[in-house]
PDB file of C-alpha atoms in Angstrom:
ATOM      1  CA  MET A  25      -7.247 -25.421  -4.438  1.00 45.00           C
ATOM      2  CA  SER A  26      -5.661 -22.931  -6.816  1.00 47.00           C
ATOM      3  CA  PRO A  27      -2.248 -21.429  -6.138  1.00 51.00           C
ATOM      4  CA  GLY A  28      -2.070 -17.806  -5.023  1.00 58.00           C
ATOM      5  CA  PRO A  29      -0.734 -14.930  -7.083  1.00 59.00           C
ATOM      6  CA  VAL A  30       2.756 -15.237  -8.455  1.00 55.00           C
ATOM      7  CA  VAL A  31       5.263 -12.534  -9.251  1.00 50.00           C
ATOM      8  CA  HIS A  32       4.732 -11.398 -12.829  1.00 49.00           C
ATOM      9  CA  ALA A  33       7.894 -11.949 -14.842  1.00 48.00           C
ATOM     10  CA  ALA A  34       7.441  -8.965 -17.165  1.00 58.00           C
ATOM     11  CA  VAL A  35       8.123  -6.275 -14.547  1.00 73.00           C
ATOM     12  CA  ALA A  36      10.904  -6.549 -11.973  1.00 83.00           C
ATOM     13  CA  PRO A  37      10.031  -5.843  -8.328  1.00 91.00           C
ATOM     14  CA  LYS A  38      10.890  -2.304  -7.248  1.00 96.00           C
ATOM     15  CA  SER A  39      11.388  -0.491  -3.977  1.00 97.00           C
ATOM     16  CA  CYS A  40      11.506   3.089  -2.778  1.00 97.00           C
ATOM     17  CA  ASN A  41      12.763   4.377   0.552  1.00 98.00           C
ATOM     18  CA  ILE A  42      10.365   6.761   2.268  1.00 98.00           C
ATOM     19  CA  ALA A  43      12.300   9.323   4.285  1.00 98.00           C
ATOM     20  CA  ALA A  44      10.960  12.674   3.016  1.00 97.00           C
ATOM     21  CA  GLU A  45       7.803  14.106   1.443  1.00 95.00           C
ATOM     22  CA  THR A  46       9.464  13.961  -1.993  1.00 97.00           C
ATOM     23  CA  ASP A  47       9.629  10.170  -1.612  1.00 98.00           C
ATOM     24  CA  VAL A  48       5.821  10.031  -1.597  1.00 97.00           C
ATOM     25  CA  VAL A  49       5.960  11.417  -5.138  1.00 97.00           C
ATOM     26  CA  ARG A  50       8.622   8.844  -6.052  1.00 98.00           C
ATOM     27  CA  VAL A  51       6.366   6.026  -4.816  1.00 98.00           C
ATOM     28  CA  ARG A  52       3.487   7.402  -6.896  1.00 98.00           C
ATOM     29  CA  LEU A  53       5.666   7.539 -10.039  1.00 98.00           C
ATOM     30  CA  MET A  54       7.032   4.036  -9.445  1.00 97.00           C
ATOM     31  CA  LEU A  55       3.507   2.648  -9.164  1.00 98.00           C
ATOM     32  CA  ARG A  56       2.229   4.589 -12.181  1.00 97.00           C
ATOM     33  CA  GLN A  57       4.963   2.964 -14.286  1.00 96.00           C
ATOM     34  CA  MET A  58       4.129  -0.495 -12.960  1.00 97.00           C
ATOM     35  CA  CYS A  59       0.397  -0.031 -13.591  1.00 97.00           C
ATOM     36  CA  ASP A  60       1.084   1.178 -17.122  1.00 96.00           C
ATOM     37  CA  ALA A  61       3.410  -1.775 -17.775  1.00 95.00           C
ATOM     38  CA  ILE A  62       0.633  -4.296 -17.088  1.00 95.00           C
ATOM     39  CA  GLY A  63      -2.101  -2.279 -18.817  1.00 95.00           C
ATOM     40  CA  MET A  64      -4.050  -1.405 -15.676  1.00 97.00           C
ATOM     41  CA  GLY A  65      -6.841   1.041 -16.405  1.00 97.00           C
ATOM     42  CA  SER A  66      -6.861   4.591 -15.092  1.00 97.00           C
ATOM     43  CA  VAL A  67      -9.597   4.021 -12.490  1.00 97.00           C
ATOM     44  CA  GLU A  68      -7.801   1.088 -10.861  1.00 97.00           C
ATOM     45  CA  SER A  69      -4.363   2.705 -11.061  1.00 97.00           C
ATOM     46  CA  THR A  70      -5.698   5.934  -9.544  1.00 97.00           C
ATOM     47  CA  LYS A  71      -7.191   3.989  -6.637  1.00 96.00           C
ATOM     48  CA  LEU A  72      -3.908   2.157  -6.038  1.00 98.00           C
ATOM     49  CA  ILE A  73      -1.846   5.337  -6.248  1.00 97.00           C
ATOM     50  CA  THR A  74      -4.217   7.236  -3.942  1.00 95.00           C
ATOM     51  CA  ALA A  75      -4.136   4.456  -1.340  1.00 96.00           C
ATOM     52  CA  SER A  76      -0.355   4.279  -1.664  1.00 97.00           C
ATOM     53  CA  SER A  77      -0.002   8.023  -1.154  1.00 95.00           C
ATOM     54  CA  GLU A  78      -1.919   7.753   2.120  1.00 93.00           C
ATOM     55  CA  LEU A  79       0.138   4.782   3.274  1.00 95.00           C
ATOM     56  CA  SER A  80       3.425   6.446   2.278  1.00 96.00           C
ATOM     57  CA  ARG A  81       2.488   9.506   4.298  1.00 93.00           C
ATOM     58  CA  ASN A  82       1.644   7.287   7.268  1.00 91.00           C
ATOM     59  CA  VAL A  83       5.062   5.622   7.004  1.00 95.00           C
ATOM     60  CA  LEU A  84       6.658   9.053   6.963  1.00 93.00           C
ATOM     61  CA  ARG A  85       4.542  10.665   9.669  1.00 90.00           C
ATOM     62  CA  TYR A  86       3.937   7.861  12.151  1.00 88.00           C
ATOM     63  CA  GLY A  87       6.631   5.325  11.311  1.00 92.00           C
ATOM     64  CA  ARG A  88       9.437   7.884  10.999  1.00 92.00           C
ATOM     65  CA  GLY A  89      10.291   6.570   7.554  1.00 96.00           C
ATOM     66  CA  GLY A  90      10.459   3.176   5.924  1.00 97.00           C
ATOM     67  CA  VAL A  91      10.187   1.525   2.535  1.00 98.00           C
ATOM     68  CA  ALA A  92       7.624   0.696  -0.146  1.00 98.00           C
ATOM     69  CA  ARG A  93       8.218  -2.533  -2.076  1.00 98.00           C
ATOM     70  CA  ALA A  94       6.103  -3.193  -5.157  1.00 98.00           C
ATOM     71  CA  SER A  95       5.735  -6.085  -7.533  1.00 97.00           C
ATOM     72  CA  THR A  96       3.361  -7.077 -10.251  1.00 96.00           C
ATOM     73  CA  VAL A  97       1.375 -10.213  -9.547  1.00 95.00           C
ATOM     74  CA  ARG A  98      -0.852 -12.484 -11.567  1.00 93.00           C
ATOM     75  CA  ASN A  99      -3.621 -14.832 -10.623  1.00 89.00           C
ATOM     76  CA  HIS A 100      -5.181 -17.118 -13.203  1.00 85.00           C
ATOM     77  CA  VAL A 101      -7.064 -14.348 -14.997  1.00 88.00           C
ATOM     78  CA  GLN A 102      -5.729 -10.945 -13.906  1.00 93.00           C
ATOM     79  CA  ASP A 103      -2.574  -8.954 -13.493  1.00 95.00           C
ATOM     80  CA  GLY A 104      -2.193  -6.660 -10.541  1.00 97.00           C
ATOM     81  CA  VAL A 105       0.210  -4.614  -8.468  1.00 97.00           C
ATOM     82  CA  ARG A 106       1.021  -5.462  -4.852  1.00 98.00           C
ATOM     83  CA  VAL A 107       2.708  -2.891  -2.601  1.00 98.00           C
ATOM     84  CA  CYS A 108       4.123  -3.504   0.850  1.00 98.00           C
ATOM     85  CA  PHE A 109       4.741  -0.508   3.117  1.00 98.00           C
ATOM     86  CA  GLU A 110       7.046  -1.201   6.041  1.00 97.00           C
ATOM     87  CA  ASP A 111       8.265   0.974   8.882  1.00 96.00           C
ATOM     88  CA  HIS A 112      10.056   0.378  12.155  1.00 93.00           C
ATOM     89  CA  GLY A 113       8.187   3.035  14.113  1.00 93.00           C
ATOM     90  CA  PRO A 114       6.217   2.704  17.336  1.00 93.00           C
ATOM     91  CA  GLY A 115       3.565   0.425  15.823  1.00 90.00           C
ATOM     92  CA  ILE A 116      -0.195   0.619  16.258  1.00 84.00           C
ATOM     93  CA  THR A 117      -1.542  -0.486  19.619  1.00 84.00           C
ATOM     94  CA  ASN A 118      -5.185  -0.841  18.541  1.00 79.00           C
ATOM     95  CA  LEU A 119      -5.588  -1.928  14.904  1.00 72.00           C
ATOM     96  CA  GLU A 120      -9.378  -2.109  15.140  1.00 80.00           C
ATOM     97  CA  MET A 121      -9.591   1.549  16.154  1.00 73.00           C
ATOM     98  CA  ALA A 122      -6.936   2.602  13.626  1.00 74.00           C
ATOM     99  CA  LEU A 123      -9.079   1.100  10.849  1.00 74.00           C
ATOM    100  CA  THR A 124     -12.157   3.024  11.992  1.00 74.00           C
ATOM    101  CA  ASP A 125     -13.144   6.124  10.016  1.00 63.00           C
ATOM    102  CA  GLY A 126     -12.410   9.278  11.963  1.00 60.00           C
ATOM    103  CA  PHE A 127      -9.978   7.755  14.475  1.00 55.00           C
ATOM    104  CA  SER A 128      -6.588   9.448  14.619  1.00 58.00           C
ATOM    105  CA  THR A 129      -3.705   9.674  17.043  1.00 57.00           C
ATOM    106  CA  GLY A 130      -2.083  12.446  15.018  1.00 55.00           C
ATOM    107  CA  ASN A 131      -4.680  15.228  14.756  1.00 53.00           C
ATOM    108  CA  SER A 132      -5.667  14.179  11.236  1.00 54.00           C
ATOM    109  CA  MET A 133      -9.065  13.364   9.755  1.00 44.00           C
ATOM    110  CA  GLY A 134      -8.542   9.651  10.405  1.00 45.00           C
ATOM    111  CA  ILE A 135      -9.318   8.487   6.891  1.00 59.00           C
ATOM    112  CA  GLY A 136      -5.897   7.236   5.735  1.00 77.00           C
ATOM    113  CA  LEU A 137      -5.907   3.564   6.754  1.00 88.00           C
ATOM    114  CA  PRO A 138      -9.648   2.940   6.309  1.00 88.00           C
ATOM    115  CA  GLY A 139      -9.582   4.797   2.992  1.00 89.00           C
ATOM    116  CA  ALA A 140      -6.611   2.794   1.744  1.00 93.00           C
ATOM    117  CA  ARG A 141      -8.435  -0.395   2.698  1.00 93.00           C
ATOM    118  CA  ARG A 142     -11.533   0.659   0.728  1.00 92.00           C
ATOM    119  CA  LEU A 143      -9.486   1.609  -2.352  1.00 95.00           C
ATOM    120  CA  SER A 144      -7.617  -1.714  -2.418  1.00 97.00           C
ATOM    121  CA  ASP A 145      -8.819  -5.089  -3.617  1.00 97.00           C
ATOM    122  CA  GLU A 146      -6.735  -6.803  -0.927  1.00 97.00           C
ATOM    123  CA  PHE A 147      -5.522  -5.239   2.312  1.00 96.00           C
ATOM    124  CA  GLN A 148      -3.415  -6.734   5.069  1.00 97.00           C
ATOM    125  CA  ILE A 149      -1.925  -4.994   8.105  1.00 95.00           C
ATOM    126  CA  GLU A 150       0.409  -6.222  10.807  1.00 95.00           C
ATOM    127  CA  SER A 151       1.656  -4.044  13.605  1.00 93.00           C
ATOM    128  CA  PHE A 152       3.605  -4.719  16.742  1.00 90.00           C
ATOM    129  CA  PRO A 153       4.029  -2.007  19.358  1.00 89.00           C
ATOM    130  CA  GLY A 154       7.664  -0.964  19.480  1.00 91.00           C
ATOM    131  CA  ARG A 155       8.557  -2.847  16.282  1.00 92.00           C
ATOM    132  CA  GLY A 156       6.646  -1.146  13.490  1.00 95.00           C
ATOM    133  CA  THR A 157       3.889  -1.677  10.982  1.00 95.00           C
ATOM    134  CA  THR A 158       3.588  -3.442   7.640  1.00 96.00           C
ATOM    135  CA  VAL A 159       0.654  -2.778   5.317  1.00 96.00           C
ATOM    136  CA  THR A 160       0.285  -4.758   2.091  1.00 98.00           C
ATOM    137  CA  ILE A 161      -2.245  -3.798  -0.567  1.00 98.00           C
ATOM    138  CA  THR A 162      -3.080  -5.285  -3.945  1.00 97.00           C
ATOM    139  CA  LYS A 163      -5.051  -3.808  -6.826  1.00 97.00           C
ATOM    140  CA  TRP A 164      -6.125  -5.998  -9.725  1.00 97.00           C
ATOM    141  CA  ALA A 165      -6.452  -4.789 -13.304  1.00 95.00           C
ATOM    142  CA  ARG A 166     -10.022  -5.099 -14.553  1.00 86.00           C
TER     143      ARG A 166
END
């Protein structure tokens, strides 16, 4: 059994508080720099940044703010960027529905979470009503 990804030593982990719409832009810039530092191509980095924009907006809108923590990771053959979005909002009561295209509790199009999942190579979500939500995504350089 091979070990999982490890933190890539070349780029220090970074974090960005998400408390205002301008912080969504800060998250995007932080991730662009990390993708560039590991040589991730434009298609993969655009997918990661798009997914991260959606998740940052969810943290802001539904979680009433939170944090994005990013690190570069490496498996045996690829470098990647992993981003964890955490809030302490009301949480999601029905994850299955929340990950369904078109479902929304906030009068939106309902494509944020399912779209972020499709754009990511790895997607994990944990949510506890009354305690918040954590979404972790990873995109691997090709």
